[in-house]
Coordinates of C-alpha atoms and ligand atoms in Angstrom, one line a residue:
X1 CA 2.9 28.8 24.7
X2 CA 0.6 25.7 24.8
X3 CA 1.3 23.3 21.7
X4 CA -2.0 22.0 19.7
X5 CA -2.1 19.0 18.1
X6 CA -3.6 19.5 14.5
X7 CA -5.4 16.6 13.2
X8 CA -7.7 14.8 10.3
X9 CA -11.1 14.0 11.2
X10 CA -13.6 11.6 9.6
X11 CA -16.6 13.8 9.8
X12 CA -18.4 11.6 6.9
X13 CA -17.8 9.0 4.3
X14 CA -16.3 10.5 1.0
X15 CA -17.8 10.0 -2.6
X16 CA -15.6 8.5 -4.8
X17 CA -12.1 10.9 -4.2
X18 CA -13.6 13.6 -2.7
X19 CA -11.9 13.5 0.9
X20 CA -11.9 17.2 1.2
X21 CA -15.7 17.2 2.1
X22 CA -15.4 14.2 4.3
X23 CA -12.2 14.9 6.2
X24 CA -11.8 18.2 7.8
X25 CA -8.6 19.2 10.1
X26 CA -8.6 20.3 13.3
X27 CA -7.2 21.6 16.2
X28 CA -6.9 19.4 19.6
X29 CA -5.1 20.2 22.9
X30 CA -1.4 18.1 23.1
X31 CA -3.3 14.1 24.2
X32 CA -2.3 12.5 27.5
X33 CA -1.1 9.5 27.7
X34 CA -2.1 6.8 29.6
X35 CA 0.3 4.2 31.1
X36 CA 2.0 2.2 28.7
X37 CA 1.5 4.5 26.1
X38 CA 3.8 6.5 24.2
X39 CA 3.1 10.1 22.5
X40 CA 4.9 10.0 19.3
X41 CA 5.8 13.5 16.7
X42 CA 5.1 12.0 13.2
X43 CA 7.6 12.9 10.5
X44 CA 5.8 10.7 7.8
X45 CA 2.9 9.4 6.6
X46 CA 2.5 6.5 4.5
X47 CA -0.5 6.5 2.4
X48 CA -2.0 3.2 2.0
X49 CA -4.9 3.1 -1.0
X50 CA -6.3 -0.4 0.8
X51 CA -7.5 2.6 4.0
X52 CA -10.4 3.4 1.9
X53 CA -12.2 0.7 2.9
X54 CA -12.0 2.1 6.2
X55 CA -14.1 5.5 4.7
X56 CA -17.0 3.4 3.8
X57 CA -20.2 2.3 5.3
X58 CA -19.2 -1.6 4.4
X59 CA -19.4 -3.7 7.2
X60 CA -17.9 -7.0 5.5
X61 CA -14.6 -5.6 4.6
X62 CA -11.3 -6.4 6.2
X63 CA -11.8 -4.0 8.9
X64 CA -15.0 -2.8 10.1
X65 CA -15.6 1.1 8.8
X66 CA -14.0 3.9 10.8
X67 CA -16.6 5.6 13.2
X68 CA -17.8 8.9 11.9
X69 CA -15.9 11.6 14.4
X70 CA -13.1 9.7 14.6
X71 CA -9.4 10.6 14.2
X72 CA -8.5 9.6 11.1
X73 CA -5.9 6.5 11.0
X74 CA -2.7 5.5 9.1
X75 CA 0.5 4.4 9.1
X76 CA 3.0 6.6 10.5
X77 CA 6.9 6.9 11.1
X78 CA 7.8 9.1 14.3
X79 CA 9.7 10.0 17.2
X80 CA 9.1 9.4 20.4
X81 CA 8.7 12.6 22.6
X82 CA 6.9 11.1 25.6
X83 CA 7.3 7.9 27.1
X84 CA 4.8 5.8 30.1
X85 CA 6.2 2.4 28.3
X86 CA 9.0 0.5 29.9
X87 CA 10.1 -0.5 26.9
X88 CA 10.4 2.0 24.5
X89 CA 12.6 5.4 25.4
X90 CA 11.9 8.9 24.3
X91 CA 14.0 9.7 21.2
X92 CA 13.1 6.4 19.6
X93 CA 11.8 6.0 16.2
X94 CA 9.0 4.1 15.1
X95 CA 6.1 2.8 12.7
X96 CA 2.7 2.2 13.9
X97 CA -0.7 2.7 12.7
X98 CA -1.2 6.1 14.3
X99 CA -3.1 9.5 13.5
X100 CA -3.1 12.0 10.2
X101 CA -1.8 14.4 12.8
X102 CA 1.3 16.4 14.4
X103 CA 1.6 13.5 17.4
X104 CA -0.1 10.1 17.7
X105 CA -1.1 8.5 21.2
X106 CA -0.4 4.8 20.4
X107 CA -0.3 2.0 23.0
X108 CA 2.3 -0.7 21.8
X109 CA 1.0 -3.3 23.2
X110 CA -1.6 -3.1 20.9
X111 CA 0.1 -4.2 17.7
X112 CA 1.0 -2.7 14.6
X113 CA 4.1 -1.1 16.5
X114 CA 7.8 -1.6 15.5
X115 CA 10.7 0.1 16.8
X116 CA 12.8 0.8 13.5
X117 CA 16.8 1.2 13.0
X118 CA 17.8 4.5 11.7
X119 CA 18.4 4.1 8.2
X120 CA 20.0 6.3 5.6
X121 CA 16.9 7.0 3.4
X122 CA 13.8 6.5 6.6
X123 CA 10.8 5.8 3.9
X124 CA 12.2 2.3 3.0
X125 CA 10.4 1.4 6.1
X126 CA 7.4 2.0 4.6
X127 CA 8.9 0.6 1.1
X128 CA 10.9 -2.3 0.6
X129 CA 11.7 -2.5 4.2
X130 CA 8.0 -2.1 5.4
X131 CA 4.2 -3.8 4.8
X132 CA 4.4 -2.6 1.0
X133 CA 7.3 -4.8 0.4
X134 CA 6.1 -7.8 2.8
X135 CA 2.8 -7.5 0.5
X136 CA 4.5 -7.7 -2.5
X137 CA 7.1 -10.6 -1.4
X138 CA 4.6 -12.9 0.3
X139 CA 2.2 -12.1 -2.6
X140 CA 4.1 -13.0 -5.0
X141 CA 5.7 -16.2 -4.1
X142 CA 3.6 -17.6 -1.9
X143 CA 0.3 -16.8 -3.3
X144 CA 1.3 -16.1 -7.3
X145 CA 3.7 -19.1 -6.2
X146 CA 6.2 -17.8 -8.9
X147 CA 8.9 -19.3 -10.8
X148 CA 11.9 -18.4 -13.0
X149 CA 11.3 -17.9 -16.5
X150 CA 7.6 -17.6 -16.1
X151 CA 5.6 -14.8 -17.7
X152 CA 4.4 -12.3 -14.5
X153 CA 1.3 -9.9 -14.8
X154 CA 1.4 -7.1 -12.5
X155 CA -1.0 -4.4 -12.1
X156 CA -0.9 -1.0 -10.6
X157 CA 2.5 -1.6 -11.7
X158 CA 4.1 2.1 -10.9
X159 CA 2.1 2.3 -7.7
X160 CA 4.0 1.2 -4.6
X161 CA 3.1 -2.4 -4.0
X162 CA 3.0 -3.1 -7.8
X163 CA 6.8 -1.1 -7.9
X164 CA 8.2 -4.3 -5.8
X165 CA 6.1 -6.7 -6.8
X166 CA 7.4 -6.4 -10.2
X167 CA 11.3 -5.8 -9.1
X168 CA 11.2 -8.8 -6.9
X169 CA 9.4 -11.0 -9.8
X170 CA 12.3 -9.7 -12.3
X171 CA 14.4 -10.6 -9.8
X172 CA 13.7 -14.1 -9.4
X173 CA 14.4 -14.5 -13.1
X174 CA 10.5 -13.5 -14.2
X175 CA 9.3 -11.8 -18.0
X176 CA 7.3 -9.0 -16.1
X177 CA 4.7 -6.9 -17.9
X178 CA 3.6 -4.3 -15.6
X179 CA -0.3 -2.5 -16.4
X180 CA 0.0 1.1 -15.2
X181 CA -1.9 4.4 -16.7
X182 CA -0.5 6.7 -19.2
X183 CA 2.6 6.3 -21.6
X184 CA 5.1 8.0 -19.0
X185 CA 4.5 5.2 -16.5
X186 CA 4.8 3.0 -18.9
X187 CA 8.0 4.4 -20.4
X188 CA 9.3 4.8 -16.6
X189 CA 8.6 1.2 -15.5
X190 CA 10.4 -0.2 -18.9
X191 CA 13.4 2.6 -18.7
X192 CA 13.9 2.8 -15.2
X193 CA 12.9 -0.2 -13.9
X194 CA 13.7 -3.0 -16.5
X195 CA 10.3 -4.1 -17.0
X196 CA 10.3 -6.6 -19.9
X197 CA 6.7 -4.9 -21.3
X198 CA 4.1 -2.6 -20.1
X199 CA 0.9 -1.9 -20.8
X200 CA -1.2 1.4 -20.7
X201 CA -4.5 0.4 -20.1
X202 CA -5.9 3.7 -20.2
X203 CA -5.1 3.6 -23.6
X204 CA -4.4 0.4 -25.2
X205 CA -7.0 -2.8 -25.4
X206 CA -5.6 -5.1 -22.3
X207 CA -6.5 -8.4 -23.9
X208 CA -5.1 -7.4 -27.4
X209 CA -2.2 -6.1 -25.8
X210 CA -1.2 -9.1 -23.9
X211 CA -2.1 -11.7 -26.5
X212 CA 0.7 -10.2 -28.4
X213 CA 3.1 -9.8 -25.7
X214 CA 1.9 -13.0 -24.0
X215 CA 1.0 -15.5 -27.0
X216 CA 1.3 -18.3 -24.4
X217 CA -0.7 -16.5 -21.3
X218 CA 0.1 -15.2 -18.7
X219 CA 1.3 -17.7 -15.7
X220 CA 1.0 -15.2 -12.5
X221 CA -0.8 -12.6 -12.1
X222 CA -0.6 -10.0 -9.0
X223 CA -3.4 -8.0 -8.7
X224 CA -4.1 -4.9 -7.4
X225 CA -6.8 -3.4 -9.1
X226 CA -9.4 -5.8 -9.6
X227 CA -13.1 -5.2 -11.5
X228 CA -12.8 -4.4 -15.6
X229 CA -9.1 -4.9 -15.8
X230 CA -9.5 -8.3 -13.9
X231 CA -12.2 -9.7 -16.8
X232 CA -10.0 -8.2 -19.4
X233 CA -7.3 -10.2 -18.3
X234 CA -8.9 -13.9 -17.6
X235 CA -9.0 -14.7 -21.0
X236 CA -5.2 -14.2 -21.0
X237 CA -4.3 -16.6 -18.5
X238 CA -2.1 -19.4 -19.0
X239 CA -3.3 -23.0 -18.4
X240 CA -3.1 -23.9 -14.8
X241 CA -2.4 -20.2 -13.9
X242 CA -2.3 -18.0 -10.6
X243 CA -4.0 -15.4 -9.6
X244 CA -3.1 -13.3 -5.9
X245 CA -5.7 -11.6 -5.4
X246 CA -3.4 -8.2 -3.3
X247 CA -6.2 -5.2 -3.6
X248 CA -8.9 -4.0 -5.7
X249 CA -8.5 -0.8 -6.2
X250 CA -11.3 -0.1 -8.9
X251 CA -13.9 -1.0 -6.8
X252 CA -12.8 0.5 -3.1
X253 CA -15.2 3.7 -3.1
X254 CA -18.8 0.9 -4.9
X255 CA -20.9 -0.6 -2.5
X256 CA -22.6 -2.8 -5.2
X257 CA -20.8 -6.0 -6.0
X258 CA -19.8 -6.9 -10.0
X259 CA -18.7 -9.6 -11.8
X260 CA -16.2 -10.6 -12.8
X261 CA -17.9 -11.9 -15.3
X262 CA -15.5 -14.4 -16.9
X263 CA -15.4 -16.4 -13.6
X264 CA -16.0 -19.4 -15.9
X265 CA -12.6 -18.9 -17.2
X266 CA -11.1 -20.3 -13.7
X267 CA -12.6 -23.6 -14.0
X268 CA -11.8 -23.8 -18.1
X269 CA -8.6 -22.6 -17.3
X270 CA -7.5 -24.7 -13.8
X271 CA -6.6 -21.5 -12.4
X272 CA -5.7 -21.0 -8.9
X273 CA -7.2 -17.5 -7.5
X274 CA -5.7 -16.6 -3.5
X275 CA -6.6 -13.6 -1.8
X276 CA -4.1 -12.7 0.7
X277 CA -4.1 -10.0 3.6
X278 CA -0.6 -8.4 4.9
X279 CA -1.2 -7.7 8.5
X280 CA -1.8 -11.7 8.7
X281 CA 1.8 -12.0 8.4
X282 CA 3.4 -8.4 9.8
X283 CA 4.8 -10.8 12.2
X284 CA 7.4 -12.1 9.7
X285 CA 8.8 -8.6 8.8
X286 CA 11.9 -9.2 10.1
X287 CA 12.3 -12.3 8.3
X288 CA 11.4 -10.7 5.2
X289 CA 13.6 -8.0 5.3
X290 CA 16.6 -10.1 5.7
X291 CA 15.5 -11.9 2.1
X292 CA 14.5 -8.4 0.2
X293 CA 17.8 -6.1 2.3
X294 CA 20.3 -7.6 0.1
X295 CA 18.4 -6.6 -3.4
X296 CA 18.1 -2.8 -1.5
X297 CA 21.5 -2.7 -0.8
X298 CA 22.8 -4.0 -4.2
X299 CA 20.7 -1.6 -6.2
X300 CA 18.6 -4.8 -7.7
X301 CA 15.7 -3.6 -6.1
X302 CA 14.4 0.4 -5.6
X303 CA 11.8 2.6 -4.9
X304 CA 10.5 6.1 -6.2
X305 CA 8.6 8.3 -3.6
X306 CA 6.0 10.3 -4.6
X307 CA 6.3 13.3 -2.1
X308 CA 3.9 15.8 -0.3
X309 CA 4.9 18.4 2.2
X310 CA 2.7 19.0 5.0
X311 CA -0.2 17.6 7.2
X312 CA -2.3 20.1 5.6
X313 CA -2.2 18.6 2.2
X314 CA -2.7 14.9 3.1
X315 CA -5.7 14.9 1.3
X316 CA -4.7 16.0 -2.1
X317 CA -1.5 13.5 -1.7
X318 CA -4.0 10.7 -0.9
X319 CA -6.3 11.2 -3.4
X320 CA -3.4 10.9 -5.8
X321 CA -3.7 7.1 -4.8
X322 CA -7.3 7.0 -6.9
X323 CA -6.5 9.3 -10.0
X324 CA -2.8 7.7 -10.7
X325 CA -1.6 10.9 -9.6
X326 CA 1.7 8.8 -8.3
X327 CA 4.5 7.3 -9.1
X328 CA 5.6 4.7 -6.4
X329 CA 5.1 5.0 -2.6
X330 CA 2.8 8.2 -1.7
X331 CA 4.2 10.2 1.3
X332 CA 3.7 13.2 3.3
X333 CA 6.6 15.0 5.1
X334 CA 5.4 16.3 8.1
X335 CA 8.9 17.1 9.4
X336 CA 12.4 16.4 9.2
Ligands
NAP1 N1 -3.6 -7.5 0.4 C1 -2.9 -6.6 1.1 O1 -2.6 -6.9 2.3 C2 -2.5 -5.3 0.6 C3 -1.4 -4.5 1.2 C4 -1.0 -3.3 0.5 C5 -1.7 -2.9 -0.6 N2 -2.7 -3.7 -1.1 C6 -3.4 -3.3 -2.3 O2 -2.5 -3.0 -3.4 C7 -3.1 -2.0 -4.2 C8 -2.1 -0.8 -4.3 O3 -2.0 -0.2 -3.1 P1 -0.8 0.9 -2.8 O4 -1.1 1.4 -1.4 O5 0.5 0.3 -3.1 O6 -1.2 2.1 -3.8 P2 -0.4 2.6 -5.1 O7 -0.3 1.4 -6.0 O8 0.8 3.3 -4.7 O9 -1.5 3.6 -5.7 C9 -2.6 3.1 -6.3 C10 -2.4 3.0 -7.9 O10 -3.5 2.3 -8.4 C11 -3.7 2.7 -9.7 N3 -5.2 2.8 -9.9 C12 -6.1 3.6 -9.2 N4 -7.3 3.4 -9.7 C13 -7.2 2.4 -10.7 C14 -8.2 1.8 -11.5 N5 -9.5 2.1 -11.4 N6 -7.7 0.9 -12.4 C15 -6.4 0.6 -12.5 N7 -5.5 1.2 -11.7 C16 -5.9 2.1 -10.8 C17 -3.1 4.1 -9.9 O11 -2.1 4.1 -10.9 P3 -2.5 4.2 -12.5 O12 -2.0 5.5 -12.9 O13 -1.8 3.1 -13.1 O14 -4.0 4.1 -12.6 C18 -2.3 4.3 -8.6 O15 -1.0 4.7 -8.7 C19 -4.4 -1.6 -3.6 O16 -5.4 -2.3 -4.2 C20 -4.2 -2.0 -2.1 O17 -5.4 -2.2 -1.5 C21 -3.1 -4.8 -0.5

């Protein structure tokens, strides 16, 4: 029986969270592979909410726009079934940007390629182990510059960077208010996860909100969201505050630019705003893990996994990223 190799295509750029007419699935013979490539059967997907920039027609974003036709991309874990590299064996595992497919042809040399131990729970590599936890620990002290005892902001707060941004600031001795939508986030972030305070922005006034929880402003914020939420929460700032600027998520799917309108609140303020981007420092990963492992291992620091079995419903586990459908990292189970 010849094996095909079902995968997502990018046939046109979605509206707002409708993937399903943008991204059709398909069947492909099993790919070649050239030499010093490796063919590799995913077992998970990692769903990434900063990839829809790479479904739009923008041409100034961090990466230039997926062609139209084009497998689409993501990170995967997998096996390796099929080897032409020297240096990596079939029967390895690893996580690479690949394909939304049964196998990914990737070609290590490339980049974005890591052989990974076998671990007792695999989706750490893609949690505190992997680039959402390298975001969150480079963002937050290195850009939000963080300190013990200071009052932390976090938004998207029960989504999976947000998860560990907040753990680790709690961690280093932070008061953490974490933004996230709808009261059983909220509760589940404060219960679960010891956040000092949350806030449901959905349905509470932001600005009110933190004035109260926050009478002396907020000294770091890590922000993942961006547009509305970000003017709602300049006025809120404490003197000589941070800003890391890790995603905008309310604005991924507009091509017009906004605001924010109370930009003058930087300069009355003496706020520092940074912008940071995670595959500028992949390369550390190693050295980050060995700072974040012993929080993982000591139960200081976890992750919930928000589930989806089967290629064939990576759409509708994706789009869960835009609605607040999740609760921590958003995966898809491809196979055991
Ligand atoms: N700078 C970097 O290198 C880097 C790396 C990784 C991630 N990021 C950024 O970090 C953010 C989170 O990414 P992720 O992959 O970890 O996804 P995620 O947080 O697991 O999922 C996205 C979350 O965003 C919230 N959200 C969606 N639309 C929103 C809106 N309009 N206003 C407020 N909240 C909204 C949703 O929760 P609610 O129910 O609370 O709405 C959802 O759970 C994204 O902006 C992403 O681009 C940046």
């Amino acid at each position: 029986m010849v094996e095909i190799n079902r995968y997502w295509r990018l046939d046109s750029y979605p509206e707002g969270q409708d993937f399903a007419s943008a991204m059709n699935l398909y069947d492909a013979p099993m790919p070649d592979i050239a030499d010093r490539e490796v063919l590799v059967k995913n077992l998970w997907f990692s769903l990434d909410a900063g990839t829809r920039m790479w479904f739009t027609s923008r041409t100034d974003s961090y990466m230039p726009p997926l062609p139209l036709g084009s497998p689409v991309m993501g990170f995967v874990l997998g096996r390796i079934v099929q080897s032409r590299h020297p240096d990596f064996a079939e029967g390895a595992i690893v996580r690479a940007y690949g394909q939304w497919a049964d196998y990914s042809r990737l070609a290590p040399d490339i980049g974005n390629f890591w052989q990974v131990p076998d671990i007792s729970d695999m989706r750490q590599h893609f949690a505190v182990l992997g680039p959402n936890g390298w975001t969150a620990y480079v963002g937050l002290n290195e850009y939000a510059k963080v300190r013990p005892g200071e009052t932390v902001l976090v938004s998207a707060a029960a989504g999976a960077t947000g998860l560990l941004a907040a753990q680790f600031a709690l961690a280093t001795g932070c008061r953490v208010i974490g933004i996230a939508g709808g009261a059983e986030k909220c509760r589940r972030l404060r219960e679960e996860f010891g956040l000092t305070a949350t806030i449901d922005y959905k349905n509470d006034d932001v600005s009110a909100r933190l004035a109260e929880i926050a009478p002396d402003g907020v000294d770091a914020y890590f922000d993942c969201v961006g547009g509305p939420l970000l003017d709602a929460i300049l006025p809120c700032m404490a003197m000589n505050g941070r800003i890391a600027i890790c995603g905008l998520i309310s604005t991924y799917d507009q091509i017009e630019r906004k605001g924010p309108v109370n930009f003058d609140l930087i300069l009355m303020k003496r706020l520092t705003v940074a912008g940071f981007f995670s595959p500028d420092f992949y390369f550390r990963g190693e050295e980050i893990n060995r700072l974040t492992q012993p929080w993982l291992d000591n139960g200081t620091v976890s992750m919930a996994f928000d589930v989806t079995e089967g290629l064939e419903n990576t759409l509708t586990a994706y789009a869960k990223m835009f609605t607040g459908g999740n609760f921590g990292k958003t995966m898809v189970r491809l196979a055991e």
